[in-house]
Short mmCIF file of C-alpha atoms and ligand atoms in Angstrom, two decimals:
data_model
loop_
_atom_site.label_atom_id
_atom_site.label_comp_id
_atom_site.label_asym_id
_atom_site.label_seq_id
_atom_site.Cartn_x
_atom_site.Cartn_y
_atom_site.Cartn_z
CA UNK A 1 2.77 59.89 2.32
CA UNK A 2 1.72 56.53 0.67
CA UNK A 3 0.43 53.22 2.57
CA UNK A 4 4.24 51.24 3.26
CA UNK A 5 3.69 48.24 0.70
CA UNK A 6 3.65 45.79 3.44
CA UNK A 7 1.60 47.55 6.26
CA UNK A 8 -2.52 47.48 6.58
CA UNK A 9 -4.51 50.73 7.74
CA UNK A 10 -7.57 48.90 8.90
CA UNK A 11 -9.86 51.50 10.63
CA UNK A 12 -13.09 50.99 13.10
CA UNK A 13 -16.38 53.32 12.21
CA UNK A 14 -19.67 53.69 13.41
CA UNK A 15 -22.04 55.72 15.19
CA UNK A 16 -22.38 56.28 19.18
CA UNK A 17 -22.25 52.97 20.95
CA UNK A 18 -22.09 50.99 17.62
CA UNK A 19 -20.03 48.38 19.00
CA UNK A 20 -16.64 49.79 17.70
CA UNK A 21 -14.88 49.05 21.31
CA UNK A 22 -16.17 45.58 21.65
CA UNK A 23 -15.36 44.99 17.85
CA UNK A 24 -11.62 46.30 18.94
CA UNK A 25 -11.34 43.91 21.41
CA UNK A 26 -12.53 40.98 18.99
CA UNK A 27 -10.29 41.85 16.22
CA UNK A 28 -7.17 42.39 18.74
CA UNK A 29 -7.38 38.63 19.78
CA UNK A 30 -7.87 37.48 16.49
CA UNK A 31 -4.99 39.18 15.24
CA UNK A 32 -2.70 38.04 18.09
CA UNK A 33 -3.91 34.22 17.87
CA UNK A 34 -2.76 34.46 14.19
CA UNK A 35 0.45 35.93 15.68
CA UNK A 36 0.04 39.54 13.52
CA UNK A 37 2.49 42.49 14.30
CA UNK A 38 -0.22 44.91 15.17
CA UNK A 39 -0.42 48.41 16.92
CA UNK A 40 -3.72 50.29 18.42
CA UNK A 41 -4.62 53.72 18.40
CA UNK A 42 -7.58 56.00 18.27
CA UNK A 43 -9.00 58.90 17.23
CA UNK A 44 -9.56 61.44 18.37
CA UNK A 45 -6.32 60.73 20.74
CA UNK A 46 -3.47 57.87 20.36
CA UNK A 47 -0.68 60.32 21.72
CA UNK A 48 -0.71 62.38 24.56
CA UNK A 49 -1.26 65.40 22.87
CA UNK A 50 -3.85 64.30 20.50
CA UNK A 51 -5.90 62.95 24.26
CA UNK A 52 -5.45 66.14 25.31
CA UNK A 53 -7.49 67.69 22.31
CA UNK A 54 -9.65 64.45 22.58
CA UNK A 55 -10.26 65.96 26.03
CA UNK A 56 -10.84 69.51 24.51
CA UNK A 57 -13.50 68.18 21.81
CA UNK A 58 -15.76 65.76 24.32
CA UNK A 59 -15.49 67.84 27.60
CA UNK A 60 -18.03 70.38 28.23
CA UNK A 61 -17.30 73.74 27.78
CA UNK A 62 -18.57 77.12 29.03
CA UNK A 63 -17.57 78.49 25.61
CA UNK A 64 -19.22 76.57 22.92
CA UNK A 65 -16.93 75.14 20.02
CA UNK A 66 -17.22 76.41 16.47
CA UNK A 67 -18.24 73.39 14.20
CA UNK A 68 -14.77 74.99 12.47
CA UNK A 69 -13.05 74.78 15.83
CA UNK A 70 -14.24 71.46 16.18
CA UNK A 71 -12.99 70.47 12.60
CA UNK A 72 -9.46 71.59 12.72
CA UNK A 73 -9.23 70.42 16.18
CA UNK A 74 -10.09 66.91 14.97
CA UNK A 75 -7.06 67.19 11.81
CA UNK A 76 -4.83 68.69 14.42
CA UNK A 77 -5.36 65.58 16.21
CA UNK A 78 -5.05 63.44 13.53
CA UNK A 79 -1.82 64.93 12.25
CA UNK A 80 -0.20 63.95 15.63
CA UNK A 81 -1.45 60.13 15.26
CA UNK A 82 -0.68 59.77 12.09
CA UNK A 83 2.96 61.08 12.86
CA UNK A 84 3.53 59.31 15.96
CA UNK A 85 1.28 55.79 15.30
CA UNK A 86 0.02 55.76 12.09
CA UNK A 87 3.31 56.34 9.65
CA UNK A 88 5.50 54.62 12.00
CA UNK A 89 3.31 51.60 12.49
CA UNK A 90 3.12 51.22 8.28
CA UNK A 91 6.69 51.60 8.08
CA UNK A 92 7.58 49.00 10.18
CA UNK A 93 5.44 46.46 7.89
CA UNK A 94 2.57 46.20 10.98
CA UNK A 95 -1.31 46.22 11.41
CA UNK A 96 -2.14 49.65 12.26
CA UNK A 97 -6.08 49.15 13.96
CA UNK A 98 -7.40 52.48 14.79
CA UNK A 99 -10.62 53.73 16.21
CA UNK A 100 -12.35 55.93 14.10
CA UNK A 101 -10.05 57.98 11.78
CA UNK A 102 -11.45 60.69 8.31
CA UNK A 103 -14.47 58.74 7.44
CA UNK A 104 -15.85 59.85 11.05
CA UNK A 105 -15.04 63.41 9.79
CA UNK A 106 -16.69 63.01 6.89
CA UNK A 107 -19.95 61.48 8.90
CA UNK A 108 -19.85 63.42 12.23
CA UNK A 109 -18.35 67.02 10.90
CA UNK A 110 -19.31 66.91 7.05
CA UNK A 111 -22.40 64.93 7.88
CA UNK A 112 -23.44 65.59 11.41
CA UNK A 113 -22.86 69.40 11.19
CA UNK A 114 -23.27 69.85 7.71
CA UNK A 115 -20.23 71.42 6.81
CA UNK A 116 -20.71 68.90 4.09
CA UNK A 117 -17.47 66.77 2.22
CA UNK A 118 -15.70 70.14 0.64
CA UNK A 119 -13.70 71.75 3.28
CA UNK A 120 -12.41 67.82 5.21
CA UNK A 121 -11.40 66.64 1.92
CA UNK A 122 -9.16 69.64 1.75
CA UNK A 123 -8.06 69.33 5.27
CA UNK A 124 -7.65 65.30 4.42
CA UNK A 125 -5.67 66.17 1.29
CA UNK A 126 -3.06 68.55 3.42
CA UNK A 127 -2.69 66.43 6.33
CA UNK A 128 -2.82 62.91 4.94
CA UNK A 129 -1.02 63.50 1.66
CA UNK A 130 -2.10 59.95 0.22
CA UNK A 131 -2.92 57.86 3.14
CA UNK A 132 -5.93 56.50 3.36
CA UNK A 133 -7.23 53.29 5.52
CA UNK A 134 -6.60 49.72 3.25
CA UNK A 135 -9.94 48.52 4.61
CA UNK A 136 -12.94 50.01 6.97
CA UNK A 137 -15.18 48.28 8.72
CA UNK A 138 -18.61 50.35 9.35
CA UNK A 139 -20.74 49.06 12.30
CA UNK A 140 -24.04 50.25 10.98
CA UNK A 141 -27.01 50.59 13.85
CA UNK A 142 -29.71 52.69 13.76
CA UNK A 143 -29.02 55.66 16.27
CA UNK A 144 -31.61 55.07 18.69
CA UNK A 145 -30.12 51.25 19.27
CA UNK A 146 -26.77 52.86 19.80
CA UNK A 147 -27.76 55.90 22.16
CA UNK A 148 -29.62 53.22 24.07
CA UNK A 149 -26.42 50.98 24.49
CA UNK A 150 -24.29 54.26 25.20
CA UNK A 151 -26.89 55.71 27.78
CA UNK A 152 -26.78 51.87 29.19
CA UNK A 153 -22.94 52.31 29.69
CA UNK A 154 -23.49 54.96 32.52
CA UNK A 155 -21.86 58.05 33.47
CA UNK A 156 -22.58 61.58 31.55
CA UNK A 157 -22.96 61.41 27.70
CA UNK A 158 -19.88 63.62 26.28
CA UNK A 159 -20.35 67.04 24.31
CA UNK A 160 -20.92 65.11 20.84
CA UNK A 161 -23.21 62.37 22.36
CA UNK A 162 -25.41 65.15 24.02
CA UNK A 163 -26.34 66.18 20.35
CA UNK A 164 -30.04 65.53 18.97
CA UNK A 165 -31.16 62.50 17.14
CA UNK A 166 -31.37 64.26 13.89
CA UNK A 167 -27.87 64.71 14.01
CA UNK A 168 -26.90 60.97 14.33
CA UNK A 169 -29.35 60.01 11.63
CA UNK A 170 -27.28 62.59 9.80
CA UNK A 171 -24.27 61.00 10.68
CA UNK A 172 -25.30 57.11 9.99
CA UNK A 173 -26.33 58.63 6.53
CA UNK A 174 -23.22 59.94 5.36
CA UNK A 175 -21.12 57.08 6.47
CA UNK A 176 -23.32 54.79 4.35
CA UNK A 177 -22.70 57.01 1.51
CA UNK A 178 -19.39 57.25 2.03
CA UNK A 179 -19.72 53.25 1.84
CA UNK A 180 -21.27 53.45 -1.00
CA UNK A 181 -18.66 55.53 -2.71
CA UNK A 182 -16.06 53.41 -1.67
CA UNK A 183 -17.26 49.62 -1.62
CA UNK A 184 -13.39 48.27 -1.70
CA UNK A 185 -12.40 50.32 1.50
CA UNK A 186 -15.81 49.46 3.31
CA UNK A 187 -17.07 46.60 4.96
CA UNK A 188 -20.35 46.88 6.39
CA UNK A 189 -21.48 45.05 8.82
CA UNK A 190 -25.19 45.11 10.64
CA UNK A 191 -24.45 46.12 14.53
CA UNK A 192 -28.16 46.01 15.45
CA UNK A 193 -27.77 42.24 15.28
CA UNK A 194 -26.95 40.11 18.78
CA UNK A 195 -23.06 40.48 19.19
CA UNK A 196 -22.57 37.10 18.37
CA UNK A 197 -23.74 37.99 14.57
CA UNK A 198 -22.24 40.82 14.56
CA UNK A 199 -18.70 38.86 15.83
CA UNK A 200 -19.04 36.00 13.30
CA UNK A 201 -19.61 38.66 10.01
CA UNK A 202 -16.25 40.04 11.66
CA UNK A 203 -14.50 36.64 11.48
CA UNK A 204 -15.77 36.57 7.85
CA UNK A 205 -14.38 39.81 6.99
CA UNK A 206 -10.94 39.12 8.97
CA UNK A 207 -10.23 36.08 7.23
CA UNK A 208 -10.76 37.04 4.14
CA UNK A 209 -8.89 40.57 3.97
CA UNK A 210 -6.19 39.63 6.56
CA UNK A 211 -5.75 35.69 6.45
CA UNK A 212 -3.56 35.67 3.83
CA UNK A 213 -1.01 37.85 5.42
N1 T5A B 1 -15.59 62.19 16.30
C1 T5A B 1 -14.48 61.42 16.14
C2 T5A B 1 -15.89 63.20 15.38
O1 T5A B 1 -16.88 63.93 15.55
N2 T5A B 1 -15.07 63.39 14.31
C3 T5A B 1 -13.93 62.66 14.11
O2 T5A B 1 -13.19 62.88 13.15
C4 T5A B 1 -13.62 61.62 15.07
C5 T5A B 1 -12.40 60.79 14.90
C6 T5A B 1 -15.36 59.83 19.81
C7 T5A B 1 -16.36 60.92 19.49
O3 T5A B 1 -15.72 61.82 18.62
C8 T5A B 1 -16.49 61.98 17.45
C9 T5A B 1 -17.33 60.75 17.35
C10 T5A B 1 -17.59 60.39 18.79
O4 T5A B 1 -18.72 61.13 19.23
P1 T5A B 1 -15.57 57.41 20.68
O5 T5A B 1 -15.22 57.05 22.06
O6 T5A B 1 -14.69 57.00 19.60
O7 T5A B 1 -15.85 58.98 20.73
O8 T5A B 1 -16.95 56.91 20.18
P2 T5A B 1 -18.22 56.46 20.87
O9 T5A B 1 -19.17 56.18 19.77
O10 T5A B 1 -18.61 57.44 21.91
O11 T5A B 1 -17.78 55.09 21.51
P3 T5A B 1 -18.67 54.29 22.44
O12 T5A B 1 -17.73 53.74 23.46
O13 T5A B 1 -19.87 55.03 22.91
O14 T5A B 1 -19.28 53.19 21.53
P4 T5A B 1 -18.66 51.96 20.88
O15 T5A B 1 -17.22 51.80 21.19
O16 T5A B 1 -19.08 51.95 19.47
O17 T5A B 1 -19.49 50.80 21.60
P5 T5A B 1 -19.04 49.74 22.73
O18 T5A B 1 -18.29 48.64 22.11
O19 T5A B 1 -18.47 50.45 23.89
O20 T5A B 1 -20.47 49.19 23.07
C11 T5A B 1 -21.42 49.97 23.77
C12 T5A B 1 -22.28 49.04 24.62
O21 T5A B 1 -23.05 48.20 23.78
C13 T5A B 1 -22.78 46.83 24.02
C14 T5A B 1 -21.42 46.80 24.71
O22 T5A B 1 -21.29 45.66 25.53
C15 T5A B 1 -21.45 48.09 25.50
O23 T5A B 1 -22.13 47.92 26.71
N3 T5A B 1 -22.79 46.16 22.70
C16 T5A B 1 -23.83 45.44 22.24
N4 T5A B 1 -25.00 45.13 22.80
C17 T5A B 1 -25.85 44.37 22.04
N5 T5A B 1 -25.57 43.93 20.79
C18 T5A B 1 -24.40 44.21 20.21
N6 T5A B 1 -24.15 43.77 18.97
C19 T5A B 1 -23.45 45.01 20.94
N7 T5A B 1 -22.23 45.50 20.66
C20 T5A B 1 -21.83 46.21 21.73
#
């Protein structure tokens, strides 16, 4: 399951209310005023299966998930995107832009609930085969910046954005190590700064990794 030679896997990370949506939006325009073949997707969801497990994992239960549960339910997911978005979009030589994708399984479930890197690089290994995102960008803000833009948003916080701050500093933490441990696939960029920082380092990073294609 390689990366087709002339399709990009750029995925969006970040914490809660990181700026990952807004980024989206940013990068979307760019790519159509420099008229690239792009498609969108996200995870968890991107096919109407995978929303209805996106629906499964954020709703709130009366049965509390297993952070094992919650795991597979997130590569079962996957598995659909990848076969209905991800592979297809590569194969036809596009842009594939998705919203979160591993890395946020490594931070949130590896990370978050400590289930720690061993059992989703197995699960990454036997769904993925060798595809991995061509570039990340990581919208890095300190959790209690990003809870207070997600509270600001309105409406009630889903079953992973109920969890406790130690948790989020748990996830910011492994994403920068998993940064760290990949520094061609990442591109971090501060998303505590005003957006308009935040939307010029993007330009940076867009130009350079995509304006050649
Ligand atoms: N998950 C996902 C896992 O646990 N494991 C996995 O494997 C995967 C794939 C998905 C949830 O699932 C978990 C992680 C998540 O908990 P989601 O919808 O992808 O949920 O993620 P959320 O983080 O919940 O998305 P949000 O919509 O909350 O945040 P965004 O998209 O990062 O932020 P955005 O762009 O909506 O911005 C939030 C607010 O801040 C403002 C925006 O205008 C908006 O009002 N804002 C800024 N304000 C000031 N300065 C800036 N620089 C700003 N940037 C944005």
């Amino acid at each position: 399951m390689a990366n087709a030679p002339s399709g990009f896997f750029l995925t969006i990370e970040g914490g809660e209310g990181a700026g990952k949506t807004t980024a989206v939006d940013f990068i979307k325009s760019w790519m159509t005023s420099h008229r690239l073949a792009f498609i969108e997707t996200r995870e968890p969801g991107g096919t109407q299966v995978a929303e209805h497990l996106r629906s499964l994992l954020l709703g709130h239960h009366g049965e509390p998930l297993s952070d094992m549960t919650e795991l597979l339910m997130m590569f079962a997911a996957r598995s659909q995107n990848i076969f209905h978005n991800v592979l297809p979009g590569l194969e036809a030589g596009k842009i594939v832009l998705c919203d979160r994708f591993t890395d946020a399984t490594y931070a949130y479930q590896g990370g978050g609930r400590g289930l720690n890197t061993q059992p989703v690089e197995a699960l990454e290994n036997l769904v993925q085969g060798s595809l991995r995102p061509d570039m990340t960008v990581l919208l890095d803000v300190d959790p209690e910046t990003g809870m207070a833009r997600a509270k600001g948003r309105g409406g009630r916080l889903d079953r992973i954005e109920q969890e406790k701050m130690d948790f989020f500093i748990r996830v910011r933490n492994a994403y920068l190590e998993r940064a760290k441990l990949f520094p061609e696939q990442f591109e971090v960029i501060d998303a505590g700064q005003p957006l308009e920082n935040v939307q010029r380092q993007l330009l940076e990073v867009l130009s350079r990794r995509l304006g050649e294609r």
